[in-house]
mmCIF file of C-alpha atoms and ligand atoms in Angstrom:
data_model
loop_
_atom_site.group_PDB
_atom_site.id
_atom_site.type_symbol
_atom_site.label_atom_id
_atom_site.label_comp_id
_atom_site.label_asym_id
_atom_site.label_seq_id
_atom_site.Cartn_x
_atom_site.Cartn_y
_atom_site.Cartn_z
ATOM 1 C CA MET V 1 -44.200 43.715 5.508
ATOM 2 C CA VAL V 2 -41.491 43.383 8.093
ATOM 3 C CA LYS V 3 -41.591 45.910 10.921
ATOM 4 C CA LEU V 4 -38.298 47.485 11.857
ATOM 5 C CA ASN V 5 -36.896 48.504 15.200
ATOM 6 C CA ASP V 6 -37.933 52.113 14.812
ATOM 7 C CA ASN V 7 -35.594 53.200 17.585
ATOM 8 C CA PHE V 8 -32.907 53.286 14.903
ATOM 9 C CA GLN V 9 -34.846 56.025 13.116
ATOM 10 C CA LYS V 10 -34.639 58.159 16.232
ATOM 11 C CA LEU V 11 -30.846 58.114 16.326
ATOM 12 C CA PRO V 12 -29.223 61.313 15.108
ATOM 13 C CA GLY V 13 -26.648 60.685 12.377
ATOM 14 C CA GLY V 14 -23.175 60.164 13.793
ATOM 15 C CA TYR V 15 -22.264 63.810 14.157
ATOM 16 C CA LEU V 16 -19.190 64.407 16.264
ATOM 17 C CA PHE V 17 -16.354 62.563 14.543
ATOM 18 C CA PRO V 18 -17.644 62.953 10.959
ATOM 19 C CA GLU V 19 -18.062 66.688 11.601
ATOM 20 C CA ILE V 20 -14.519 66.942 12.972
ATOM 21 C CA ALA V 21 -13.217 65.025 9.944
ATOM 22 C CA ARG V 22 -15.131 67.369 7.618
ATOM 23 C CA ARG V 23 -13.711 70.519 9.216
ATOM 24 C CA VAL V 24 -10.178 69.104 9.101
ATOM 25 C CA ARG V 25 -10.612 68.055 5.447
ATOM 26 C CA GLU V 26 -11.958 71.448 4.446
ATOM 27 C CA PHE V 27 -9.168 73.289 6.202
ATOM 28 C CA GLN V 28 -7.127 73.827 3.047
ATOM 29 C CA ASN V 29 -3.490 74.884 3.050
ATOM 30 C CA PRO V 30 -2.704 74.687 6.724
ATOM 31 C CA ALA V 31 0.466 76.630 7.504
ATOM 32 C CA LYS V 32 1.897 73.648 9.412
ATOM 33 C CA PRO V 33 1.316 69.899 9.359
ATOM 34 C CA ILE V 34 -1.838 69.065 11.315
ATOM 35 C CA ILE V 35 -1.315 67.353 14.694
ATOM 36 C CA ARG V 36 -4.173 65.233 15.986
ATOM 37 C CA LEU V 37 -4.845 65.297 19.709
ATOM 38 C CA GLY V 38 -8.346 64.020 19.153
ATOM 39 C CA ILE V 39 -7.716 60.327 18.614
ATOM 40 C CA GLY V 40 -9.123 57.863 21.126
ATOM 41 C CA ASP V 41 -6.989 54.984 19.897
ATOM 42 C CA VAL V 42 -3.642 53.695 21.090
ATOM 43 C CA THR V 43 -0.663 54.191 18.772
ATOM 44 C CA LEU V 44 2.204 52.215 20.344
ATOM 45 C CA PRO V 45 2.689 48.673 19.010
ATOM 46 C CA LEU V 46 1.772 45.556 20.982
ATOM 47 C CA PRO V 47 4.108 44.575 23.829
ATOM 48 C CA PRO V 48 6.691 42.008 22.609
ATOM 49 C CA ALA V 49 5.508 39.412 25.173
ATOM 50 C CA VAL V 50 2.024 39.572 23.626
ATOM 51 C CA VAL V 51 3.331 39.219 20.079
ATOM 52 C CA GLU V 52 5.484 36.217 21.036
ATOM 53 C CA ALA V 53 2.569 34.498 22.777
ATOM 54 C CA MET V 54 0.288 35.013 19.777
ATOM 55 C CA LYS V 55 2.930 33.730 17.344
ATOM 56 C CA LYS V 56 3.374 30.618 19.460
ATOM 57 C CA ALA V 57 -0.379 30.127 19.668
ATOM 58 C CA ALA V 58 -0.721 30.516 15.896
ATOM 59 C CA GLY V 59 1.920 27.784 15.514
ATOM 60 C CA GLU V 60 -0.037 25.501 17.845
ATOM 61 C CA MET V 61 -3.130 25.982 15.706
ATOM 62 C CA GLY V 62 -1.177 24.486 12.783
ATOM 63 C CA HIS V 63 -0.668 21.086 14.408
ATOM 64 C CA LYS V 64 -3.293 18.409 14.940
ATOM 65 C CA GLU V 65 -2.134 17.740 18.528
ATOM 66 C CA THR V 66 -2.379 21.355 19.651
ATOM 67 C CA PHE V 67 -5.153 22.667 17.406
ATOM 68 C CA HIS V 68 -8.072 24.431 19.127
ATOM 69 C CA GLY V 69 -11.605 24.571 17.774
ATOM 70 C CA TYR V 70 -14.517 26.032 19.706
ATOM 71 C CA CYS V 71 -13.482 27.091 23.160
ATOM 72 C CA ASP V 72 -14.543 24.246 25.529
ATOM 73 C CA ASN V 73 -15.750 26.797 27.943
ATOM 74 C CA TYR V 74 -17.614 28.802 25.375
ATOM 75 C CA THR V 75 -20.378 29.783 27.795
ATOM 76 C CA ASN V 76 -18.070 32.314 29.360
ATOM 77 C CA GLY V 77 -15.941 32.779 26.334
ATOM 78 C CA ALA V 78 -12.607 32.006 27.935
ATOM 79 C CA TYR V 79 -10.051 29.294 28.392
ATOM 80 C CA ASP V 80 -9.181 28.573 32.011
ATOM 81 C CA PHE V 81 -5.695 30.008 31.564
ATOM 82 C CA LEU V 82 -7.096 33.470 30.825
ATOM 83 C CA ARG V 83 -9.923 33.428 33.361
ATOM 84 C CA PHE V 84 -7.468 32.339 36.069
ATOM 85 C CA ALA V 85 -5.007 35.057 35.043
ATOM 86 C CA ILE V 86 -7.778 37.682 35.282
ATOM 87 C CA ARG V 87 -8.955 36.263 38.610
ATOM 88 C CA ASP V 88 -5.383 36.518 39.930
ATOM 89 C CA ASP V 89 -5.146 40.088 38.677
ATOM 90 C CA TYR V 90 -8.124 40.923 40.941
ATOM 91 C CA ARG V 91 -6.546 38.936 43.798
ATOM 92 C CA VAL V 92 -3.460 41.138 43.688
ATOM 93 C CA ARG V 93 -5.801 43.943 44.819
ATOM 94 C CA GLY V 94 -7.327 41.723 47.468
ATOM 95 C CA LEU V 95 -10.534 41.120 45.520
ATOM 96 C CA ASP V 96 -12.048 37.675 45.520
ATOM 97 C CA ILE V 97 -13.702 37.331 42.112
ATOM 98 C CA ALA V 98 -14.457 33.710 41.181
ATOM 99 C CA ASP V 99 -13.302 32.534 37.764
ATOM 100 C CA ASP V 100 -16.896 31.682 36.810
ATOM 101 C CA GLU V 101 -17.894 35.299 37.432
ATOM 102 C CA ILE V 102 -15.527 36.427 34.638
ATOM 103 C CA PHE V 103 -16.725 36.442 31.016
ATOM 104 C CA VAL V 104 -14.235 37.100 28.232
ATOM 105 C CA SER V 105 -15.383 38.849 25.063
ATOM 106 C CA ASP V 106 -14.133 40.765 22.040
ATOM 107 C CA GLY V 107 -14.149 44.035 23.985
ATOM 108 C CA ALA V 108 -15.884 46.333 26.400
ATOM 109 C CA LYS V 109 -17.900 48.127 23.747
ATOM 110 C CA SER V 110 -19.739 44.938 22.816
ATOM 111 C CA ASP V 111 -20.383 44.060 26.439
ATOM 112 C CA CYS V 112 -21.617 47.572 27.339
ATOM 113 C CA GLY V 113 -24.060 47.256 24.459
ATOM 114 C CA ASN V 114 -25.084 43.640 24.932
ATOM 115 C CA ILE V 115 -25.665 43.809 28.688
ATOM 116 C CA GLY V 116 -28.953 45.550 27.935
ATOM 117 C CA ASP V 117 -30.359 42.161 26.853
ATOM 118 C CA LEU V 118 -30.758 41.270 30.530
ATOM 119 C CA PHE V 119 -33.086 44.153 31.338
ATOM 120 C CA SER V 120 -36.601 45.204 30.518
ATOM 121 C CA ALA V 121 -37.088 47.789 27.781
ATOM 122 C CA ASP V 122 -38.742 50.210 30.201
ATOM 123 C CA CYS V 123 -35.791 50.459 32.624
ATOM 124 C CA ARG V 124 -34.722 54.028 33.208
ATOM 125 C CA VAL V 125 -31.081 54.581 32.251
ATOM 126 C CA ALA V 126 -28.820 57.210 33.805
ATOM 127 C CA VAL V 127 -25.667 58.413 32.070
ATOM 128 C CA CYS V 128 -23.010 60.896 33.026
ATOM 129 C CA ASP V 129 -22.995 64.115 31.038
ATOM 130 C CA PRO V 130 -20.552 64.381 29.226
ATOM 131 C CA VAL V 131 -20.444 60.696 28.345
ATOM 132 C CA TYR V 132 -18.803 58.000 26.189
ATOM 133 C CA PRO V 133 -21.453 57.999 23.422
ATOM 134 C CA VAL V 134 -21.808 54.192 23.314
ATOM 135 C CA TYR V 135 -23.960 54.059 26.464
ATOM 136 C CA VAL V 136 -26.419 56.538 24.984
ATOM 137 C CA ASP V 137 -26.651 54.924 21.555
ATOM 138 C CA VAL V 138 -27.173 51.388 22.868
ATOM 139 C CA SER V 139 -29.833 52.625 25.271
ATOM 140 C CA ALA V 140 -31.583 54.394 22.400
ATOM 141 C CA MET V 141 -31.465 51.313 20.139
ATOM 142 C CA ALA V 142 -33.028 49.246 22.910
ATOM 143 C CA GLY V 143 -35.861 51.782 23.248
ATOM 144 C CA ARG V 144 -34.780 52.980 26.692
ATOM 145 C CA ALA V 145 -33.836 56.535 25.738
ATOM 146 C CA GLY V 146 -37.196 57.798 24.441
ATOM 147 C CA ASP V 147 -37.000 60.498 21.777
ATOM 148 C CA PHE V 148 -34.163 62.809 20.813
ATOM 149 C CA ASN V 149 -34.967 66.526 20.662
ATOM 150 C CA GLY V 150 -31.691 67.601 19.065
ATOM 151 C CA ALA V 151 -29.903 67.938 22.394
ATOM 152 C CA ARG V 152 -31.353 65.438 24.856
ATOM 153 C CA TRP V 153 -33.153 62.089 24.970
ATOM 154 C CA SER V 154 -36.507 62.300 26.716
ATOM 155 C CA ARG V 155 -36.180 59.205 28.945
ATOM 156 C CA LEU V 156 -32.462 59.307 29.743
ATOM 157 C CA ILE V 157 -31.472 60.662 33.108
ATOM 158 C CA TYR V 158 -28.515 62.989 32.579
ATOM 159 C CA LEU V 159 -26.022 63.283 35.424
ATOM 160 C CA PRO V 160 -24.037 66.506 34.920
ATOM 161 C CA CYS V 161 -20.300 66.217 35.591
ATOM 162 C CA THR V 162 -18.633 69.610 35.623
ATOM 163 C CA ALA V 163 -15.723 71.380 37.281
ATOM 164 C CA GLU V 164 -18.210 72.478 39.994
ATOM 165 C CA ASN V 165 -18.853 68.898 41.160
ATOM 166 C CA GLY V 166 -15.357 67.595 40.497
ATOM 167 C CA PHE V 167 -16.641 65.747 37.403
ATOM 168 C CA PHE V 168 -18.456 63.179 39.510
ATOM 169 C CA PRO V 169 -22.251 62.949 39.351
ATOM 170 C CA ALA V 170 -24.612 63.621 42.212
ATOM 171 C CA LEU V 171 -27.487 61.186 42.832
ATOM 172 C CA PRO V 172 -30.489 61.908 40.604
ATOM 173 C CA GLU V 173 -33.916 63.052 41.729
ATOM 174 C CA GLU V 174 -35.677 60.601 39.426
ATOM 175 C CA LYS V 175 -35.154 56.908 40.144
ATOM 176 C CA ALA V 176 -32.571 55.310 37.849
ATOM 177 C CA ASP V 177 -32.594 51.537 37.222
ATOM 178 C CA LEU V 178 -29.405 51.195 35.175
ATOM 179 C CA ILE V 179 -26.532 53.564 35.833
ATOM 180 C CA PHE V 180 -23.493 53.754 33.573
ATOM 181 C CA LEU V 181 -20.396 54.925 35.413
ATOM 182 C CA CYS V 182 -16.944 55.162 33.851
ATOM 183 C CA SER V 183 -13.814 55.689 35.952
ATOM 184 C CA PRO V 184 -11.203 56.814 35.069
ATOM 185 C CA ASN V 185 -13.508 58.733 32.817
ATOM 186 C CA ASN V 186 -13.607 59.192 29.091
ATOM 187 C CA PRO V 187 -13.897 62.101 28.230
ATOM 188 C CA THR V 188 -13.157 64.079 31.432
ATOM 189 C CA GLY V 189 -10.134 62.091 32.642
ATOM 190 C CA ALA V 190 -11.471 62.178 36.219
ATOM 191 C CA ALA V 191 -11.022 59.126 38.454
ATOM 192 C CA ALA V 192 -13.591 58.629 41.208
ATOM 193 C CA THR V 193 -12.660 58.198 44.852
ATOM 194 C CA LYS V 194 -14.084 55.480 47.088
ATOM 195 C CA GLU V 195 -16.191 58.061 48.921
ATOM 196 C CA GLN V 196 -17.753 59.189 45.640
ATOM 197 C CA LEU V 197 -18.460 55.653 44.478
ATOM 198 C CA ARG V 198 -19.854 54.615 47.853
ATOM 199 C CA LEU V 199 -22.795 56.973 47.310
ATOM 200 C CA TRP V 200 -23.737 55.126 44.139
ATOM 201 C CA VAL V 201 -23.200 51.635 45.536
ATOM 202 C CA ASP V 202 -25.509 52.474 48.433
ATOM 203 C CA TYR V 203 -28.023 54.065 46.062
ATOM 204 C CA ALA V 204 -28.062 50.987 43.813
ATOM 205 C CA ASN V 205 -28.457 48.569 46.710
ATOM 206 C CA ASP V 206 -31.207 50.675 48.309
ATOM 207 C CA ASN V 207 -33.140 51.045 45.047
ATOM 208 C CA GLY V 208 -32.540 47.675 43.405
ATOM 209 C CA SER V 209 -30.680 49.450 40.590
ATOM 210 C CA VAL V 210 -27.659 48.037 38.765
ATOM 211 C CA LEU V 211 -24.392 49.901 38.233
ATOM 212 C CA LEU V 212 -22.725 49.293 34.877
ATOM 213 C CA TYR V 213 -19.145 50.189 35.697
ATOM 214 C CA ASP V 214 -16.708 50.749 32.841
ATOM 215 C CA GLY V 215 -13.133 50.358 34.037
ATOM 216 C CA ALA V 216 -11.457 50.505 30.614
ATOM 217 C CA TYR V 217 -8.773 52.872 31.921
ATOM 218 C CA GLU V 218 -8.069 51.388 35.359
ATOM 219 C CA ALA V 219 -4.437 50.698 34.433
ATOM 220 C CA PHE V 220 -3.858 54.449 33.996
ATOM 221 C CA ILE V 221 -4.555 55.211 37.660
ATOM 222 C CA THR V 222 -1.507 56.684 39.360
ATOM 223 C CA GLU V 223 -3.045 58.059 42.571
ATOM 224 C CA ASP V 224 -3.025 55.367 45.255
ATOM 225 C CA ASP V 225 -6.343 56.312 46.806
ATOM 226 C CA ARG V 226 -8.420 55.767 43.629
ATOM 227 C CA PRO V 227 -10.120 52.372 43.378
ATOM 228 C CA HIS V 228 -9.195 50.284 40.326
ATOM 229 C CA SER V 229 -12.370 48.225 40.567
ATOM 230 C CA ILE V 230 -15.912 48.916 41.742
ATOM 231 C CA TYR V 231 -15.582 45.736 43.828
ATOM 232 C CA GLU V 232 -13.187 47.576 46.134
ATOM 233 C CA LEU V 233 -16.407 49.107 47.515
ATOM 234 C CA PRO V 234 -18.217 47.032 50.130
ATOM 235 C CA GLY V 235 -21.626 45.996 48.787
ATOM 236 C CA ALA V 236 -20.701 46.369 45.110
ATOM 237 C CA ASP V 237 -21.012 42.613 44.565
ATOM 238 C CA THR V 238 -24.771 42.872 45.030
ATOM 239 C CA CYS V 239 -25.277 45.792 42.652
ATOM 240 C CA ALA V 240 -22.491 46.186 40.080
ATOM 241 C CA ILE V 241 -21.334 44.738 36.776
ATOM 242 C CA GLU V 242 -17.777 45.665 35.759
ATOM 243 C CA PHE V 243 -16.472 45.967 32.202
ATOM 244 C CA ARG V 244 -12.768 45.851 31.453
ATOM 245 C CA THR V 245 -10.685 45.558 28.331
ATOM 246 C CA PHE V 246 -7.163 44.893 27.112
ATOM 247 C CA SER V 247 -7.655 47.666 24.520
ATOM 248 C CA LYS V 248 -6.098 50.609 26.323
ATOM 249 C CA THR V 249 -4.112 48.554 28.847
ATOM 250 C CA ALA V 250 -2.241 46.296 26.424
ATOM 251 C CA GLY V 251 -2.816 47.974 23.059
ATOM 252 C CA PHE V 252 -5.553 45.525 21.988
ATOM 253 C CA THR V 253 -7.826 47.992 20.155
ATOM 254 C CA GLY V 254 -7.128 46.120 16.920
ATOM 255 C CA VAL V 255 -6.690 42.670 18.486
ATOM 256 C CA ARG V 256 -9.987 42.692 20.429
ATOM 257 C CA CYS V 257 -10.329 41.238 23.904
ATOM 258 C CA GLY V 258 -12.169 42.388 27.009
ATOM 259 C CA TYR V 259 -14.068 40.910 29.927
ATOM 260 C CA THR V 260 -17.070 41.462 32.130
ATOM 261 C CA VAL V 261 -17.465 40.529 35.769
ATOM 262 C CA ILE V 262 -20.891 39.671 37.175
ATOM 263 C CA PRO V 263 -20.793 38.477 40.783
ATOM 264 C CA LYS V 264 -23.099 35.593 41.699
ATOM 265 C CA ALA V 265 -24.398 37.733 44.561
ATOM 266 C CA LEU V 266 -25.982 40.138 42.069
ATOM 267 C CA VAL V 267 -29.621 39.024 42.091
ATOM 268 C CA ARG V 268 -32.659 40.948 40.879
ATOM 269 C CA ASP V 269 -36.217 39.680 40.842
ATOM 270 C CA GLY V 270 -34.998 36.299 42.125
ATOM 271 C CA ALA V 271 -32.592 35.787 39.210
ATOM 272 C CA ARG V 272 -28.818 35.777 39.199
ATOM 273 C CA LEU V 273 -27.675 38.200 36.527
ATOM 274 C CA ARG V 274 -24.528 36.112 36.148
ATOM 275 C CA ASP V 275 -26.606 33.108 35.085
ATOM 276 C CA MET V 276 -28.638 35.194 32.638
ATOM 277 C CA TRP V 277 -25.450 36.562 31.069
ATOM 278 C CA ASN V 278 -23.991 33.051 30.908
ATOM 279 C CA ARG V 279 -27.089 31.956 29.022
ATOM 280 C CA ARG V 280 -27.036 35.010 26.776
ATOM 281 C CA GLN V 281 -23.366 34.570 25.859
ATOM 282 C CA GLY V 282 -23.827 30.820 25.357
ATOM 283 C CA SER V 283 -26.562 31.488 22.812
ATOM 284 C CA LYS V 284 -25.245 34.568 21.021
ATOM 285 C CA PHE V 285 -21.450 34.394 21.355
ATOM 286 C CA ASN V 286 -18.823 31.745 20.717
ATOM 287 C CA GLY V 287 -15.842 33.157 22.510
ATOM 288 C CA VAL V 288 -12.604 34.841 21.586
ATOM 289 C CA SER V 289 -9.933 33.161 19.469
ATOM 290 C CA TYR V 290 -7.353 30.993 21.204
ATOM 291 C CA ILE V 291 -4.558 33.097 19.717
ATOM 292 C CA VAL V 292 -5.973 36.329 21.124
ATOM 293 C CA GLN V 293 -6.615 34.772 24.537
ATOM 294 C CA ARG V 294 -2.967 33.658 24.686
ATOM 295 C CA GLY V 295 -1.933 37.220 23.823
ATOM 296 C CA ALA V 296 -4.166 38.620 26.574
ATOM 297 C CA GLU V 297 -2.777 36.105 29.060
ATOM 298 C CA ALA V 298 0.762 37.192 28.150
ATOM 299 C CA SER V 299 -0.094 40.813 28.988
ATOM 300 C CA LEU V 300 -0.788 39.650 32.559
ATOM 301 C CA THR V 301 2.569 37.870 33.073
ATOM 302 C CA PRO V 302 5.274 39.816 34.969
ATOM 303 C CA GLU V 303 7.096 40.484 31.684
ATOM 304 C CA GLY V 304 3.895 41.516 29.887
ATOM 305 C CA ARG V 305 2.811 43.760 32.746
ATOM 306 C CA ALA V 306 6.162 45.535 32.764
ATOM 307 C CA GLN V 307 5.888 46.175 29.017
ATOM 308 C CA CYS V 308 2.296 47.414 29.318
ATOM 309 C CA ARG V 309 3.307 49.684 32.188
ATOM 310 C CA GLU V 310 6.018 51.187 30.003
ATOM 311 C CA ASN V 311 3.529 52.028 27.240
ATOM 312 C CA ILE V 312 1.060 53.500 29.709
ATOM 313 C CA ALA V 313 3.856 55.590 31.246
ATOM 314 C CA TYR V 314 4.609 56.942 27.760
ATOM 315 C CA TYR V 315 0.975 58.024 27.309
ATOM 316 C CA LEU V 316 0.762 59.444 30.820
ATOM 317 C CA ASP V 317 3.872 61.488 30.148
ATOM 318 C CA ASN V 318 2.133 62.940 27.087
ATOM 319 C CA ALA V 319 -0.837 63.663 29.331
ATOM 320 C CA ARG V 320 1.389 65.545 31.754
ATOM 321 C CA VAL V 321 2.916 67.581 28.912
ATOM 322 C CA ILE V 322 -0.562 68.536 27.689
ATOM 323 C CA ARG V 323 -1.934 69.332 31.127
ATOM 324 C CA GLU V 324 1.016 71.455 32.197
ATOM 325 C CA GLY V 325 1.290 73.158 28.816
ATOM 326 C CA LEU V 326 -2.382 74.126 28.772
ATOM 327 C CA ALA V 327 -2.148 75.426 32.313
ATOM 328 C CA ARG V 328 0.824 77.584 31.278
ATOM 329 C CA ALA V 329 -1.283 78.839 28.395
ATOM 330 C CA GLY V 330 -3.820 80.030 30.951
ATOM 331 C CA LEU V 331 -6.454 77.311 30.480
ATOM 332 C CA SER V 332 -8.039 75.296 33.282
ATOM 333 C CA ALA V 333 -7.055 71.719 32.435
ATOM 334 C CA TYR V 334 -8.403 68.653 34.234
ATOM 335 C CA GLY V 335 -7.683 64.925 34.070
ATOM 336 C CA GLY V 336 -4.513 63.458 32.619
ATOM 337 C CA VAL V 337 -3.252 62.121 35.949
ATOM 338 C CA ASN V 338 -5.207 58.861 36.112
ATOM 339 C CA ALA V 339 -6.328 58.787 32.479
ATOM 340 C CA PRO V 340 -5.031 59.477 28.958
ATOM 341 C CA TYR V 341 -7.551 62.333 28.560
ATOM 342 C CA ILE V 342 -7.265 66.013 29.357
ATOM 343 C CA TRP V 343 -10.466 67.987 29.647
ATOM 344 C CA ALA V 344 -9.853 71.698 29.266
ATOM 345 C CA LYS V 345 -12.150 74.636 29.868
ATOM 346 C CA THR V 346 -12.454 76.940 26.875
ATOM 347 C CA PRO V 347 -11.669 80.646 27.440
ATOM 348 C CA GLU V 348 -14.529 82.673 28.940
ATOM 349 C CA GLY V 349 -17.412 83.073 26.497
ATOM 350 C CA VAL V 350 -15.932 80.776 23.823
ATOM 351 C CA GLY V 351 -17.975 77.700 22.854
ATOM 352 C CA SER V 352 -16.560 74.193 22.324
ATOM 353 C CA TRP V 353 -16.808 74.268 18.536
ATOM 354 C CA GLU V 354 -15.563 77.823 18.306
ATOM 355 C CA PHE V 355 -12.478 76.908 20.336
ATOM 356 C CA PHE V 356 -12.012 73.717 18.328
ATOM 357 C CA ASP V 357 -11.994 75.852 15.155
ATOM 358 C CA LYS V 358 -9.586 78.363 16.611
ATOM 359 C CA LEU V 359 -7.065 75.672 17.583
ATOM 360 C CA LEU V 360 -7.467 73.998 14.193
ATOM 361 C CA TYR V 361 -7.099 77.161 12.112
ATOM 362 C CA THR V 362 -4.365 78.875 14.094
ATOM 363 C CA ALA V 363 -2.343 76.064 15.733
ATOM 364 C CA CYS V 364 -3.260 73.319 13.218
ATOM 365 C CA VAL V 365 -4.094 71.056 16.166
ATOM 366 C CA VAL V 366 -7.149 68.797 16.166
ATOM 367 C CA THR V 367 -8.997 68.373 19.474
ATOM 368 C CA THR V 368 -12.502 67.143 20.281
ATOM 369 C CA PRO V 369 -15.245 69.662 21.207
ATOM 370 C CA GLY V 370 -16.680 68.758 24.579
ATOM 371 C CA ALA V 371 -20.225 69.546 23.427
ATOM 372 C CA GLY V 372 -20.074 66.398 21.299
ATOM 373 C CA PHE V 373 -20.115 64.286 24.478
ATOM 374 C CA GLY V 374 -23.296 65.795 25.906
ATOM 375 C CA PRO V 375 -24.890 69.102 26.919
ATOM 376 C CA SER V 376 -22.602 69.581 29.946
ATOM 377 C CA GLY V 377 -19.547 69.200 27.717
ATOM 378 C CA GLU V 378 -20.232 72.639 26.233
ATOM 379 C CA GLY V 379 -17.432 74.975 27.190
ATOM 380 C CA TYR V 380 -14.781 72.254 27.214
ATOM 381 C CA ILE V 381 -12.524 70.434 24.760
ATOM 382 C CA ARG V 382 -10.948 66.984 25.075
ATOM 383 C CA LEU V 383 -7.312 66.294 24.230
ATOM 384 C CA THR V 384 -5.894 62.785 24.131
ATOM 385 C CA ALA V 385 -2.447 61.564 25.161
ATOM 386 C CA PHE V 386 -2.285 58.634 22.726
ATOM 387 C CA GLY V 387 -0.136 60.455 20.168
ATOM 388 C CA ASP V 388 3.579 60.601 19.491
ATOM 389 C CA ALA V 389 5.519 62.345 22.270
ATOM 390 C CA ASP V 390 7.333 64.822 20.012
ATOM 391 C CA ALA V 391 4.179 65.729 18.101
ATOM 392 C CA THR V 392 2.291 66.142 21.373
ATOM 393 C CA ALA V 393 4.933 68.494 22.758
ATOM 394 C CA GLU V 394 4.874 70.517 19.547
ATOM 395 C CA ALA V 395 1.073 70.713 19.554
ATOM 396 C CA VAL V 396 1.082 72.052 23.096
ATOM 397 C CA GLU V 397 3.758 74.599 22.213
ATOM 398 C CA ARG V 398 1.677 75.762 19.255
ATOM 399 C CA ILE V 399 -1.462 76.099 21.390
ATOM 400 C CA ARG V 400 0.484 78.177 23.892
ATOM 401 C CA ALA V 401 1.784 80.392 21.114
ATOM 402 C CA VAL V 402 -1.670 81.181 19.711
ATOM 403 C CA LEU V 403 -3.487 81.818 23.000
HETATM 404 C C1 PLP X 1 -11.884 52.664 24.498
HETATM 405 C C2 PLP X 1 -13.017 52.468 25.460
HETATM 406 C C3 PLP X 1 -13.543 51.193 25.686
HETATM 407 C C4 PLP X 1 -12.924 50.000 25.014
HETATM 408 O O1 PLP X 1 -13.725 49.336 24.168
HETATM 409 P P1 PLP X 1 -13.203 48.014 23.473
HETATM 410 O O2 PLP X 1 -14.412 47.555 22.755
HETATM 411 O O3 PLP X 1 -12.789 47.065 24.548
HETATM 412 O O4 PLP X 1 -12.056 48.366 22.570
HETATM 413 C C5 PLP X 1 -14.575 51.047 26.598
HETATM 414 N N1 PLP X 1 -15.049 52.097 27.279
HETATM 415 C C6 PLP X 1 -14.544 53.324 27.113
HETATM 416 C C7 PLP X 1 -15.088 54.441 27.927
HETATM 417 C C8 PLP X 1 -13.535 53.553 26.182
HETATM 418 O O5 PLP X 1 -13.060 54.785 26.008
#
């Protein structure tokens, strides 16, 4: 009889979003239409430059002379035009990433999950707490998280991120091999400074650890002193892998395109991680469609960038409305300046789920209880800025009215 990967049996059933959906469904006869500030998905349509590029590419696919089959360069998943455009995007910030250190994929979620293939099953994984749940689940499936006791995984190293430490984790006492960092952060909305990140770069280089740096929201950074890439830190090229995506930057959540950077200087145990990933992708992945790659390229042209910036400004304006509105309502609200997320402290003595219920039942506004992102998320809720501007303003007004 076949033996299964019994790590799957250890996973708790998806709880957070199904539970939110259940409570919203069972909330019969709301006095007002429900407004959702819990969604983690973009809502504005694709930038016109992207749509035009994909239409043109689809047309090319219909002619023998311009048809594209497997991507020639399938080992790193990208056509030269896209890798060069990404390389140039790093160059604008003065970063010298070689085009063969850039691997294009169908998104950052896949890459965050698949990168584990390069490492031994007994590596110790550290995650921020609260955390984007993907890092925890993929670690558990690979057998690196140990057992779940209803609140915590036995082998994960939790790095608390709270108002007290500015939502940036301190170095752990136990030695961590793989460290997931996400900045600007989902769910807290905090963006790390160079000084904060330097601690972790030095730690990883000193200990032979690897930083897995998720930069999905780098385009939302508005404060000049926050690094957009981990490679802005000296020494990061010998210890860090960076994940990026067009999902939140260019509205690609339904189109699917992201990329991962692994510098050739990142060597562990005598092996270049870049070469291992190249081999892994060559065997298990056949690249992203030509049409999508043309769309992604278009988002990096001057016209495409301007259109993406406009959409991001729309979301960041929502974020400002939420942040300022919550503050006026007497809540401590964090984030929302360099990220589309606002992380708000619940009133004294009120738990995450209790506050979620209160806002649902009285203001008819859906948020996300912070406790769903990890033990240190208790006492917070997350609000997202991806909604419609008018609905967002109304939701904030309603919250103010009921508090
Ligand atoms: C949305 C998001 C991603 C994007 O994943 P894709 O698979 O590229 O759509 C990655 N990381 C974080 C933290 C996110 O919130």
